[in-house]
Amino acid sequence: MTTTYVDAIRQGISEEMERDPNVFLLGEDIGVYGGAFKVTQGLLERFGERRVVDTPISESAIVGAAIGASFMGLRPVAEIQFADFISCGFDQIVNFAAKCRYRWNAPAPIVVRAPCGGGIHGGPFHSQQNEAWFAHTPGLKVVLPATARDAKGLIKSAIRDNDPVIFFEHKALYRRIKEEVPEDDYSVPIGKANIFREGKHITVVTYSAMVHVAAEAAEILDKDGISVEIVDLRTLTPLDEETILASVRKTSKALVLHEANLTGGFGGEITARITEKAFEDLDGPVLRLAAPDVPVPFSTPLEEAYLPNTQKLLEKLRWLAAY
Amino acid sequence: MAAVKLELIRPSSGTERATVADQAGAETDPLADLARQSLYYMAMMREVEDRIERKLYRQGKVVGGVYVGRGQEAIPVGSGLAVRPDDMLFPSHRDMALFLIRGVSARQIFAQYMGRVDGLTNGRDGNMHMGDLSKRLVAIISAMAASIPVAAGAAMGMKYQGKDTVTVVYFGDGATSRGDWHEGINLASVQKAPLVLICNNNQYAYSTPLSKQMACANVADRAPGYGIPSEVVDGNDVLAIHEASRRAIAHARAGHGPFLIECKTFRMTGHSAHDPADYVPKHLFAEWSAQCPIARLEKKIIERGWASVEEVASIRARVVRESDEAVEAAEKSPYPDASTLLDNLYEK
Ligand SMILES: Cc1ncc(C[n+]2csc(CCOP(=O)(O)OP(=O)(O)O)c2C)c(N)n1
C-alpha cells in the first residue's frame, strides 16, 4: 500500500503497541489532538489514556519520566513537539539516559521522537536539525529516516531497542513522500546504512530529507554522464562505517551532505573517517555541503539561501566530478 | 462630559507613551483618559491581528506560525499602560499591544509577520518573536517560560544598579509547567528582585486544557511556594488589570520582591492560525465571546460618560484606517536580500 512518511510512523508505533503492552506514549498534545503533526492521531481512541498520555509543557519531565518508566520494564515513546525544544529535556537525555548502562548497567530503553528540519517557514525555533548534539553523546542511538518504509521499520526497531534512541522525523517529509510500505511486520535495523541509489563516479553520503535532494541532483547528473551513488546513513550512531567506505572505495570520490550547520555537524565526522580509512582510494578531496553557521532564518529568501538544495549540490558535484 | 480629543490618542514614538491631552482637565474622571487609551490599543491589537490571521495569512503573504491574542487584549493593555517607559517588558506571543504601547508601529509589525526587512528582526524571525532593547522590549524565544529566568536577571540587574525600575514578564498557563518558570521565580524571590509576573490564563495550552496542565485551581496558588504574593484578576477587564498591575508594580518597585498576577481569560481562537480548535467545547467560545474585553470596555465608557458613542466609533474607524495604511506600507517593504544571510552573527 502507498503510505506517507507520517502514516508509516504511526503504523509502526501502533503495531508495536499491539505487540507489546508495555509500549506507551507520552508527550504534549499527542492524545486528544493527535500531535502537532498528527503522528499519533487516533491512537488515544484506540489504546486509551493509560497508554497515550498528554503531558504538561515539561520536556525535562517527559524524558525523565520515560527513563523512570523504562526502569519498571515499560517501553516509553516520548514525543518532543519540535526538535527545537529537545534542549529543554537535554540533561535527562545526555546525562541520565545516555549514561545509565555504562555507569551502573541499567538499560534505559526509551525512544524520544522529535520532528526536525527546515523548509516550512518555521524560523529559528521550529526548524533546527540538531542531531549532532546527540551523536556527540556516547550511549545514545541517533536515527533519522528518509523514507516512509524506513520510518516505519526504524521506529519499530527503536521501540524494541534496549538503549535510548533519539528518533528525528523530518517535518518536510511527513506528507511529501509516499511510497509502498509493506504491511507485514518488518523492521529496519538500527546502525545499517542503505545504498539509496547505485552509482559509479561519486558517493554522496547523506541522511534525512537531504537524501531526496541528493536523488534529484543524481538524476540531473545522469544526463551528463556523471553517475552518483547515494548512501543514506539512516543511523548516525552507531555508524555504518563499512557501507560508507565500501562505496567510497568503489567511486573514489565523496561528498557529505546534511541540513544541519556545517561546523561541528556530523559531516565532519564522516569526512574524517573517509580520509583516515580510505585515503588511498580517493581521487579528490572529500567535500561537504551543509547549512551555513547561522540560525535558521524565517524570511523566505533567507531560508532558501540557508538550506542546502539541488542547485548548490549540483555545483559541488560537478566540480568534484571534474577534479 | 468633558470634550476629549481622540485624535491625540496614538501609538507613541520612542519610549514616550503618548497620552490624551485632556483639555477639560480636572472636571474629567481620571479613568476616562485611561479607558479611551485602553480602547484604542485593544481595538488596534484586534484589528492588526485580525488582518494578519484572517487576511494576510490566508493570502499566503504571512507564512509560518501565527499566534494571536484575540480575547486577551486587556492583559497587555491594562498592564502595559501601568508601567513606566523605563521599565523592562518581556511580552509573550499573545501580547502585541505591548509593542504598540511602546511605540512599535503597526507597519513594523505587519512587516515582521511578512518576513520583510522593516520588521523588528529584519526577516530573521517571525510573528511576535521580536524585541527592541532601546524600547525595553525583550524578544521571546519559542521555548515556553525561557523568559522567566532572563526576566529575573533583568530585575536583579536593576536592583544591582540601584534603579527603581521593574521588569514585567508575560506567559501563559502552560508555561508554568516548565522548570524554567519555577527556577526563575525562585531565584527572583530569594534575591527580592523587582519582577512582576503576569500570567494570561487562557485555559488552553495548544490543545491541552488546564486540568491536564496543573492540579491546583489557580496559577496564583503556586506563588506561596516561592514566598511571593499573588492576585487573581478578571482577565477581560482592562481597568481591573491596570489596577492590579499598579499594585504589583508598586510592590516590586518598593523593593519587596516579585509579585504574580493571574489574569483569567480565554483564548478566542485556535492555538495558531492553522488550528481549528475542535477540542474546545463550542459553548465555551459562545460564553466567552459575551465577555469580549473590548465590548465590555466600550459599554463602560458609554455608561460612565467617558466618551460618546460617536467618539467610540471614531476610535474604531481610526484603527481601521491606521491598519489600512500600515499594511500598505509594510507590503512595500522589501524582503531581506539573500546576501545578508551571514551578517550579524557576531559583533563586527
Ligand atoms: C518548551 C516548549 N515546548 C513546546 C512548545 C510548543 N508550544 C508552543 S505554544 C504552546 C502552548 C503554550 O501554552 P501557554 O503557555 O498556556 O500559552 P498560550 O499559547 O495559551 O498563550 C506549546 C506547547 C514550546 N513553544 N515550548
XYZ file of C-alpha atoms and ligand atoms in Angstrom:
697
model
C 0.000 0.000 0.000
C 1.313 3.509 -0.717
C 1.801 5.281 2.539
C 3.082 8.684 3.599
C 6.005 9.113 5.965
C 3.704 10.330 8.741
C 1.284 7.423 8.326
C 4.174 4.989 8.219
C 5.486 6.188 11.577
C 2.005 5.943 13.081
C 1.612 2.416 11.729
C 4.948 1.411 13.196
C 4.053 2.800 16.604
C 0.601 1.250 16.695
C 1.865 -2.152 15.575
C 4.383 -2.085 18.406
C 1.659 -1.044 20.841
C -0.416 -4.006 19.674
C 2.516 -6.351 20.004
C 3.824 -5.214 23.367
C 1.507 -3.985 26.142
C 4.482 -2.253 27.762
C 4.778 0.268 24.955
C 3.160 3.579 25.828
C 3.346 7.156 24.548
C 3.801 10.434 26.328
C 4.117 13.992 25.138
C 2.400 17.318 24.610
C -0.889 17.363 22.683
C -0.373 13.796 21.430
C -3.678 12.325 22.642
C -6.830 14.338 22.082
C -5.149 16.443 19.403
C -3.183 13.620 17.836
C 0.097 15.533 17.982
C 1.185 18.800 16.412
C 1.866 16.869 13.192
C -0.828 14.238 13.742
C 1.681 11.426 14.044
C -0.276 9.910 16.936
C -3.741 10.663 15.578
C -6.292 8.049 16.527
C -4.016 6.267 18.991
C -5.769 7.650 22.080
C -9.092 6.356 20.767
C -7.518 3.016 20.036
C -5.323 2.446 23.076
C -6.816 4.668 25.759
C -5.459 7.226 28.195
C -3.297 4.777 30.058
C -1.116 4.272 27.000
C -1.354 7.678 25.336
C -0.503 10.288 27.932
C -0.993 14.003 27.306
C 1.548 15.821 29.445
C 2.040 19.390 30.637
C 4.661 21.503 28.820
C 7.539 19.850 30.632
C 10.164 18.384 28.329
C 12.548 17.543 31.123
C 9.796 15.676 32.952
C 8.690 13.928 29.766
C 12.138 12.492 29.124
C 12.881 11.866 32.791
C 9.584 10.084 33.309
C 10.233 7.977 30.235
C 13.549 6.882 31.722
C 11.942 6.072 35.057
C 9.136 4.113 33.446
C 11.680 2.163 31.431
C 13.271 1.043 34.715
C 9.900 -0.519 35.517
C 10.072 -2.596 32.356
C 7.940 -0.298 30.213
C 8.773 0.873 26.691
C 8.078 4.610 26.631
C 7.944 6.540 23.383
C 8.196 10.239 24.154
C 7.297 12.949 21.680
C 9.049 16.303 21.761
C 6.726 18.622 19.869
C 9.555 20.170 17.840
C 13.194 19.067 17.890
C 13.988 22.682 18.736
C 12.524 22.128 22.215
C 14.505 18.974 22.875
C 17.062 21.216 24.555
C 14.506 21.696 27.362
C 14.947 17.990 28.146
C 18.635 17.886 27.303
C 20.053 16.938 30.685
C 17.744 13.973 31.054
C 18.793 12.719 27.622
C 22.529 13.295 27.594
C 23.293 12.772 31.277
C 20.620 10.466 32.622
C 19.528 8.230 29.768
C 22.805 8.125 27.878
C 24.983 7.156 30.841
C 22.818 4.638 32.717
C 24.035 1.463 31.142
C 27.710 2.402 31.119
C 27.719 3.601 34.741
C 25.585 1.038 36.523
C 24.439 -1.438 33.937
C 20.867 -0.170 33.855
C 19.389 -0.088 30.380
C 17.120 2.860 29.552
C 15.134 1.616 26.555
C 13.353 4.833 25.691
C 12.539 6.411 22.353
C 12.500 10.180 22.046
C 10.775 11.240 18.830
C 11.470 14.731 17.558
C 10.157 16.419 14.392
C 13.112 18.286 12.924
C 14.246 20.269 9.944
C 13.503 23.388 7.943
C 11.812 24.378 4.727
C 8.472 25.028 6.396
C 8.887 28.738 7.227
C 9.338 27.828 10.853
C 12.083 30.304 11.690
C 14.876 29.844 14.238
C 12.861 27.787 16.740
C 10.821 25.436 14.583
C 13.401 24.346 12.013
C 16.502 23.079 13.715
C 18.389 19.985 12.770
C 20.275 19.286 15.978
C 21.210 15.617 15.685
C 24.918 16.364 16.138
C 24.403 17.216 19.839
C 23.219 13.683 20.413
C 25.600 11.930 18.044
C 28.334 13.517 20.152
C 26.956 11.868 23.277
C 28.069 8.250 23.736
C 25.269 5.963 24.840
C 22.563 7.311 22.545
C 21.447 5.949 19.215
C 20.562 8.609 16.685
C 18.179 7.658 13.895
C 16.927 9.837 11.018
C 14.792 8.033 8.424
C 14.468 9.500 4.922
C 11.725 7.287 3.505
C 8.334 6.052 4.642
C 9.464 2.453 4.512
C 12.490 3.175 6.677
C 10.497 5.401 9.009
C 8.166 2.539 9.872
C 10.867 -0.084 10.031
C 13.151 2.067 12.125
C 10.560 3.258 14.630
C 9.774 -0.390 15.275
C 13.440 -1.184 15.801
C 13.796 1.875 18.009
C 10.954 0.750 20.257
C 12.422 -2.754 20.500
C 15.943 -1.485 21.106
C 17.299 -1.822 24.626
C 19.120 1.519 24.563
C 17.918 5.110 24.330
C 17.096 6.129 20.767
C 16.641 9.685 19.543
C 14.384 9.450 16.515
C 14.393 12.507 14.260
C 11.455 12.774 11.868
C 11.810 15.379 9.160
C 8.771 17.668 9.108
C 9.077 18.425 5.400
C 8.809 14.704 4.655
C 5.690 13.924 6.694
C 3.267 14.435 3.850
C 5.546 14.976 0.903
C 6.738 11.467 0.246
C 4.521 8.497 -0.391
C 5.652 5.020 -1.289
C 4.969 1.331 -0.996
C 5.289 0.282 2.608
C 4.976 -3.398 3.456
C 2.063 -4.240 5.688
C 3.745 -7.171 7.320
C 5.794 -6.986 10.469
C 9.133 -5.926 9.041
C 11.745 -3.832 10.734
C 14.800 -1.933 9.542
C 17.908 -2.451 11.622
C 19.431 0.456 13.523
C 23.068 1.016 12.605
C 22.772 -0.051 8.992
C 23.077 2.419 6.092
C 21.238 1.958 2.828
C 22.514 2.375 -0.714
C 19.624 4.574 -1.782
C 20.904 4.762 -5.334
C 23.738 2.948 -7.011
C 26.347 4.850 -8.975
C 29.899 4.725 -10.233
C 31.603 8.109 -10.069
C 30.806 9.941 -6.841
C 29.429 8.882 -3.484
C 27.063 11.242 -1.686
C 26.795 10.353 1.984
C 23.680 11.883 3.486
C 20.563 11.263 5.606
C 17.069 12.537 6.381
C 15.414 14.950 3.932
C 18.690 15.611 2.119
C 18.543 12.115 0.631
C 15.839 13.436 -1.688
C 17.894 16.464 -2.643
C 20.747 14.120 -3.500
C 18.421 11.949 -5.569
C 17.249 14.941 -7.572
C 20.812 16.018 -8.279
C 21.777 12.475 -9.210
C 19.007 12.275 -11.814
C 20.187 15.504 -13.403
C 23.852 14.465 -13.426
C 22.961 11.151 -15.001
C 22.186 13.020 -18.203
C 25.702 14.465 -18.144
C 27.173 11.018 -17.734
C 28.035 11.503 -14.069
C 26.824 8.560 -12.057
C 26.144 9.300 -8.382
C 25.824 6.753 -5.618
C 23.768 7.810 -2.600
C 24.460 6.352 0.816
C 21.525 7.048 3.149
C 23.011 6.639 6.617
C 19.641 6.278 8.382
C 21.535 5.989 11.680
C 24.374 8.277 12.798
C 25.274 6.369 15.935
C 26.121 3.566 15.749
C 27.609 4.476 12.384
C 27.731 2.036 9.491
C 31.288 2.870 8.500
C 31.614 -0.235 6.376
C 28.942 0.770 3.872
C 30.368 4.283 3.576
C 33.909 3.058 2.996
C 32.861 0.364 0.530
C 31.015 2.925 -1.562
C 33.883 5.412 -1.494
C 36.372 2.709 -2.434
C 34.196 1.964 -5.436
C 33.643 5.545 -6.635
C 36.843 7.201 -5.328
C 35.066 10.491 -4.725
C 32.846 11.568 -1.873
C 30.656 14.428 -0.777
C 28.902 14.576 2.574
C 25.574 16.399 2.649
C 23.438 17.449 5.598
C 20.905 20.087 6.517
C 22.461 20.844 9.892
C 25.009 23.632 10.281
C 28.443 22.922 8.878
C 30.727 23.437 11.866
C 30.562 20.576 14.300
C 27.990 18.880 12.086
C 28.136 15.134 11.670
C 29.558 15.604 8.173
C 32.909 16.441 9.708
C 32.992 13.053 11.392
C 32.187 11.187 8.196
C 34.755 13.177 6.261
C 37.380 12.350 8.844
C 36.598 8.643 8.740
C 36.800 8.565 4.954
C 40.115 10.379 4.823
C 41.551 8.267 7.649
C 40.456 4.949 6.265
C 40.059 5.305 2.509
C 42.685 7.921 1.714
C 44.464 5.706 -0.763
C 41.251 5.192 -2.711
C 40.343 8.859 -3.047
C 40.664 10.753 -6.304
C 39.751 14.117 -4.855
C 39.030 15.989 -1.636
C 36.049 14.909 0.414
C 33.583 17.794 0.087
C 30.843 18.871 2.435
C 27.576 20.668 1.753
C 25.690 21.796 4.827
C 23.795 24.794 6.127
C 25.999 27.795 6.892
C 26.825 28.586 10.514
C 23.879 30.807 11.358
C 20.477 30.075 12.944
C 17.663 29.097 10.554
C 16.199 32.409 9.397
C 12.464 32.961 8.932
C 12.026 35.065 5.809
C 11.688 33.016 2.618
C 14.682 34.383 0.668
C 16.923 33.914 3.692
C 15.671 30.421 4.432
C 16.158 29.441 0.796
C 19.683 30.790 0.883
C 20.273 28.899 4.119
C 19.103 25.421 3.175
C 21.258 23.122 1.062
C 19.407 22.434 -2.186
C 19.780 20.686 -5.523
C 21.382 23.689 -7.211
C 24.089 24.054 -4.577
C 24.703 20.334 -4.613
C 24.981 20.176 -8.404
C 27.664 22.842 -8.340
C 29.768 20.924 -5.866
C 29.245 17.588 -7.543
C 30.155 18.942 -10.972
C 33.317 20.435 -9.533
C 34.194 17.154 -7.863
C 33.417 15.111 -10.973
C 35.789 17.299 -12.977
C 38.529 17.101 -10.358
C -18.928 65.413 29.980
C -15.602 66.845 29.084
C -14.568 67.221 25.498
C -11.842 64.796 24.513
C -9.536 64.970 21.574
C -9.436 61.424 20.352
C -7.071 62.216 17.539
C -4.363 62.675 20.122
C -4.529 59.097 21.327
C -1.877 57.442 19.282
C 0.857 54.935 19.459
C 3.819 56.830 20.683
C 7.195 57.032 19.091
C 10.335 56.342 21.039
C 9.984 55.305 24.632
C 7.491 58.013 25.466
C 3.938 56.903 25.838
C 1.504 59.390 24.355
C -1.429 60.355 26.497
C -4.601 62.124 25.612
C -4.164 65.817 26.114
C -7.325 66.308 28.031
C -8.213 69.940 27.681
C -11.024 69.674 30.183
C -8.604 68.922 32.994
C -9.966 68.499 36.485
C -13.617 68.039 35.643
C -12.826 64.770 33.823
C -12.944 61.434 35.581
C -9.277 60.383 35.760
C -10.253 56.980 34.453
C -11.653 58.453 31.244
C -8.253 59.017 29.732
C -7.050 55.561 30.651
C -10.248 53.978 29.340
C -10.020 55.714 25.996
C -6.369 54.861 25.564
C -7.088 51.280 26.526
C -9.861 51.088 23.973
C -7.608 52.376 21.254
C -4.812 49.922 21.965
C -7.103 46.932 22.387
C -9.006 47.747 19.203
C -5.765 48.301 17.343
C -4.330 44.984 18.505
C -7.532 43.207 17.487
C -7.572 44.871 14.083
C -3.911 44.187 13.317
C -4.167 40.579 14.441
C -7.396 40.000 12.508
C -5.743 41.193 9.358
C -2.723 39.010 9.913
C -4.666 35.885 10.793
C -7.736 36.230 8.590
C -6.342 38.043 5.575
C -2.597 38.086 5.126
C -2.126 34.517 6.349
C -4.863 33.193 4.079
C -3.463 35.162 1.160
C -0.111 33.494 1.730
C 1.535 36.842 2.491
C 2.202 35.759 6.050
C 3.766 32.315 6.327
C 4.679 30.228 9.346
C 3.112 30.280 12.787
C 0.545 32.959 13.618
C -0.494 33.207 17.285
C -2.951 35.900 18.217
C -4.305 37.230 21.488
C -7.932 37.559 20.471
C -9.988 37.982 23.605
C -6.898 38.612 25.732
C -6.169 42.177 24.672
C -6.961 43.583 28.109
C -3.904 41.896 29.603
C -1.081 43.599 27.689
C -3.046 46.847 27.514
C -4.065 47.133 31.163
C -0.598 46.261 32.400
C 1.295 47.983 29.600
C -0.353 51.288 30.444
C 0.594 50.827 34.106
C 4.360 50.598 33.663
C 6.835 53.419 33.249
C 8.678 53.763 29.941
C 11.929 52.782 31.628
C 10.509 49.530 32.995
C 11.511 46.402 31.098
C 8.912 44.244 29.327
C 9.082 40.602 28.264
C 5.964 40.077 26.129
C 4.611 36.601 25.410
C 3.485 35.525 21.943
C -0.007 36.933 22.582
C 0.888 40.421 23.810
C 1.090 42.506 20.646
C -0.337 45.590 22.351
C 2.824 45.960 24.441
C 4.696 46.684 21.231
C 2.123 49.245 20.131
C 2.198 50.937 23.512
C 5.975 51.117 23.391
C 5.844 52.795 20.014
C 6.476 49.947 17.611
C 4.325 50.807 14.604
C 1.681 48.597 13.041
C 3.692 48.857 9.835
C 6.708 47.303 11.534
C 4.528 44.565 13.000
C 2.993 43.679 9.634
C 6.454 43.733 8.080
C 7.710 41.389 10.810
C 4.937 38.880 10.102
C 5.555 39.092 6.359
C 9.286 38.490 6.762
C 10.250 41.917 5.415
C 13.317 43.969 6.258
C 11.296 46.549 8.150
C 10.167 44.031 10.734
C 11.927 44.264 14.074
C 14.057 41.228 13.248
C 14.615 42.229 9.597
C 13.190 38.903 8.477
C 15.382 36.786 10.733
C 12.391 35.699 12.819
C 8.611 35.952 12.503
C 5.456 36.778 14.437
C 5.814 38.097 17.993
C 9.338 36.761 18.226
C 10.790 40.229 18.274
C 12.201 42.843 20.569
C 13.933 46.191 20.758
C 16.214 46.901 23.690
C 16.022 50.654 23.064
C 12.301 50.368 23.777
C 12.949 47.987 26.673
C 11.171 45.123 24.938
C 12.849 41.724 25.095
C 12.216 39.176 22.336
C 10.919 35.788 23.441
C 12.338 32.553 22.192
C 9.787 29.889 21.322
C 10.528 27.648 24.267
C 7.819 28.425 26.774
C 8.943 30.021 30.067
C 12.513 30.564 28.916
C 11.865 34.275 29.507
C 11.295 33.892 33.229
C 14.915 33.351 34.334
C 16.035 36.046 31.904
C 13.482 38.463 33.316
C 14.652 37.524 36.806
C 18.140 38.501 35.714
C 16.972 41.809 34.269
C 15.254 42.538 37.569
C 18.376 41.560 39.521
C 20.355 43.873 37.250
C 18.046 46.758 38.089
C 18.487 46.114 41.780
C 22.251 45.784 41.353
C 22.381 49.180 39.681
C 20.205 50.751 42.354
C 17.481 51.651 39.883
C 13.827 51.962 40.813
C 12.643 50.281 37.620
C 10.828 46.949 37.421
C 10.710 44.065 34.972
C 7.376 42.664 33.816
C 7.282 39.216 32.239
C 4.274 37.646 30.481
C 3.427 33.985 29.937
C 0.557 31.547 29.543
C -0.762 28.897 31.896
C 1.098 26.175 30.014
C 4.433 27.872 30.515
C 4.079 27.458 34.269
C 4.748 23.733 33.848
C 8.317 24.288 32.719
C 11.178 24.021 35.157
C 12.497 27.359 33.908
C 9.367 29.048 35.215
C 9.940 27.712 38.711
C 13.674 28.306 38.741
C 13.293 31.867 37.536
C 10.664 32.812 40.096
C 12.513 31.182 42.938
C 15.740 32.965 42.109
C 13.991 36.329 41.744
C 12.217 35.746 45.031
C 15.270 34.903 47.125
C 17.022 37.868 45.536
C 13.998 40.121 46.150
C 14.314 41.269 42.570
C 11.735 43.761 41.210
C 9.887 41.294 38.988
C 6.192 41.333 38.109
C 4.876 38.101 36.632
C 1.726 38.298 34.541
C 0.013 35.087 33.551
C -2.595 35.013 30.817
C -4.529 32.002 31.955
C -6.498 31.392 28.760
C -7.267 27.834 29.883
C -5.637 26.059 26.993
C -2.056 25.409 26.052
C -2.306 24.367 22.420
C -4.876 21.538 22.822
C -4.100 20.894 26.480
C -6.746 22.077 28.944
C -5.807 23.385 32.370
C -6.829 20.161 34.081
C -4.025 18.366 32.251
C -1.585 21.187 32.909
C -1.777 21.534 36.658
C -3.573 20.030 39.605
C -4.096 23.217 41.575
C -7.015 25.555 40.970
C -5.080 28.689 40.123
C -1.677 29.589 38.765
C -1.677 32.129 41.578
C -1.732 29.256 44.073
C 1.841 28.485 43.082
C 3.140 31.815 44.367
C 3.161 30.940 48.095
C 5.561 28.122 47.312
C 8.062 30.781 46.366
C 7.172 33.148 49.174
C 5.683 35.788 46.905
C 2.249 37.446 46.885
C -0.214 36.891 44.068
C -3.578 38.029 42.902
C -6.243 36.655 40.596
C -7.889 39.175 38.317
C -10.605 39.210 35.659
C -8.506 38.946 32.521
C -11.144 40.576 30.356
C -11.444 43.717 32.464
C -8.751 46.092 31.339
C -9.238 48.565 34.174
C -9.075 45.821 36.791
C -5.856 44.570 35.240
C -4.485 48.085 35.257
C -5.291 48.424 38.940
C -3.768 45.081 39.844
C -0.687 45.860 37.776
C -0.201 49.152 39.561
C -0.309 47.398 42.906
C 2.094 44.702 41.781
C 4.476 47.190 40.222
C 4.420 49.358 43.349
C 5.245 46.276 45.432
C 8.189 45.370 43.220
C 9.384 48.957 42.886
C 9.366 49.373 46.639
C 11.877 46.546 46.937
C 9.531 43.866 48.254
C 10.398 41.376 45.523
C 8.312 39.618 42.867
C 4.531 39.699 42.539
C 2.399 37.348 40.447
C -0.836 38.356 38.735
C -3.039 35.706 37.187
C -5.470 37.007 34.572
C -8.337 34.611 33.965
C -9.309 34.757 30.340
C -9.994 32.613 27.304
C -8.201 32.009 24.018
C -10.832 33.009 21.437
C -9.000 31.260 18.624
C -7.070 28.117 17.873
C -3.558 27.788 19.167
C -2.356 29.229 15.893
C -3.860 30.090 12.540
C -3.721 26.504 11.290
C -5.603 25.100 14.284
C -9.425 24.939 14.149
C -9.516 24.121 17.884
C -12.042 21.305 17.535
C -11.018 20.163 21.001
C -12.582 23.237 22.634
C -16.263 22.744 23.558
C -18.189 25.194 21.376
C -20.235 26.612 24.255
C -17.049 27.975 25.819
C -16.429 30.196 22.815
C -20.022 31.395 22.995
C -19.821 32.124 26.720
C -16.553 33.932 26.487
C -17.479 35.982 23.459
C -20.007 37.657 25.725
C -17.001 38.673 27.825
C -15.124 40.360 24.983
C -12.830 42.834 26.745
C -13.242 45.416 24.019
C -17.039 45.304 24.006
C -17.073 45.404 27.796
C -14.888 48.456 27.897
C -16.920 50.239 25.234
C -20.063 49.639 27.207
C -18.470 51.003 30.343
C -17.074 54.028 28.551
C -20.502 54.979 27.297
C -22.233 54.210 30.586
C -19.785 56.309 32.565
C -19.820 59.066 30.020
C -16.093 58.785 29.402
C -16.750 59.205 25.700
C -19.747 59.437 23.391
C -20.968 56.755 21.037
C -19.594 58.797 18.163
C -16.230 59.099 19.814
C -16.050 55.374 20.356
C -16.998 54.832 16.722
C -14.268 57.200 15.684
C -11.679 55.156 17.610
C -12.913 52.096 15.751
C -12.684 53.913 12.441
C -9.225 55.131 13.294
C -7.770 51.682 13.912
C -9.159 50.503 10.578
C -7.651 53.472 8.797
C -4.295 53.104 10.518
C -4.215 49.392 9.764
C -5.014 50.004 6.099
C -2.139 52.407 5.850
C 0.189 50.156 7.804
C -0.480 47.082 5.657
C 0.060 49.072 2.507
C 3.320 50.496 3.786
C 4.515 47.108 5.064
C 3.854 45.460 1.705
C 6.220 47.987 0.177
C 8.972 46.880 2.498
C 11.386 44.610 0.623
C 12.327 41.089 1.560
C 15.790 40.772 3.038
C 18.484 40.168 0.487
C 19.858 36.653 0.495
C 23.359 38.120 0.557
C 22.744 39.253 4.161
C 22.288 35.676 5.367
C 25.582 35.518 7.254
C 25.536 39.047 8.651
C 25.205 39.968 12.284
C 26.106 36.673 13.907
C 28.832 38.382 15.900
C 29.783 41.971 16.537
C 31.547 43.457 13.527
C 9.297 24.245 25.705
C 8.241 24.243 24.683
N 7.550 23.125 24.425
C 6.581 23.120 23.491
C 6.283 24.240 22.790
C 5.203 24.222 21.720
N 4.149 25.144 22.111
C 4.101 26.401 21.624
S 2.933 27.325 22.376
C 2.414 26.010 23.297
C 1.301 26.199 24.262
C 1.596 27.326 25.181
O 0.587 27.436 26.114
P 0.582 28.598 27.172
O 1.909 28.712 27.825
O -0.590 28.411 28.048
O 0.419 29.915 26.290
P -0.770 30.290 25.299
O -0.329 29.852 23.948
O -2.004 29.596 25.748
O -0.863 31.753 25.402
C 3.183 24.877 23.036
C 3.001 23.565 23.664
C 7.036 25.384 23.070
N 6.843 26.531 22.416
N 7.998 25.367 24.016
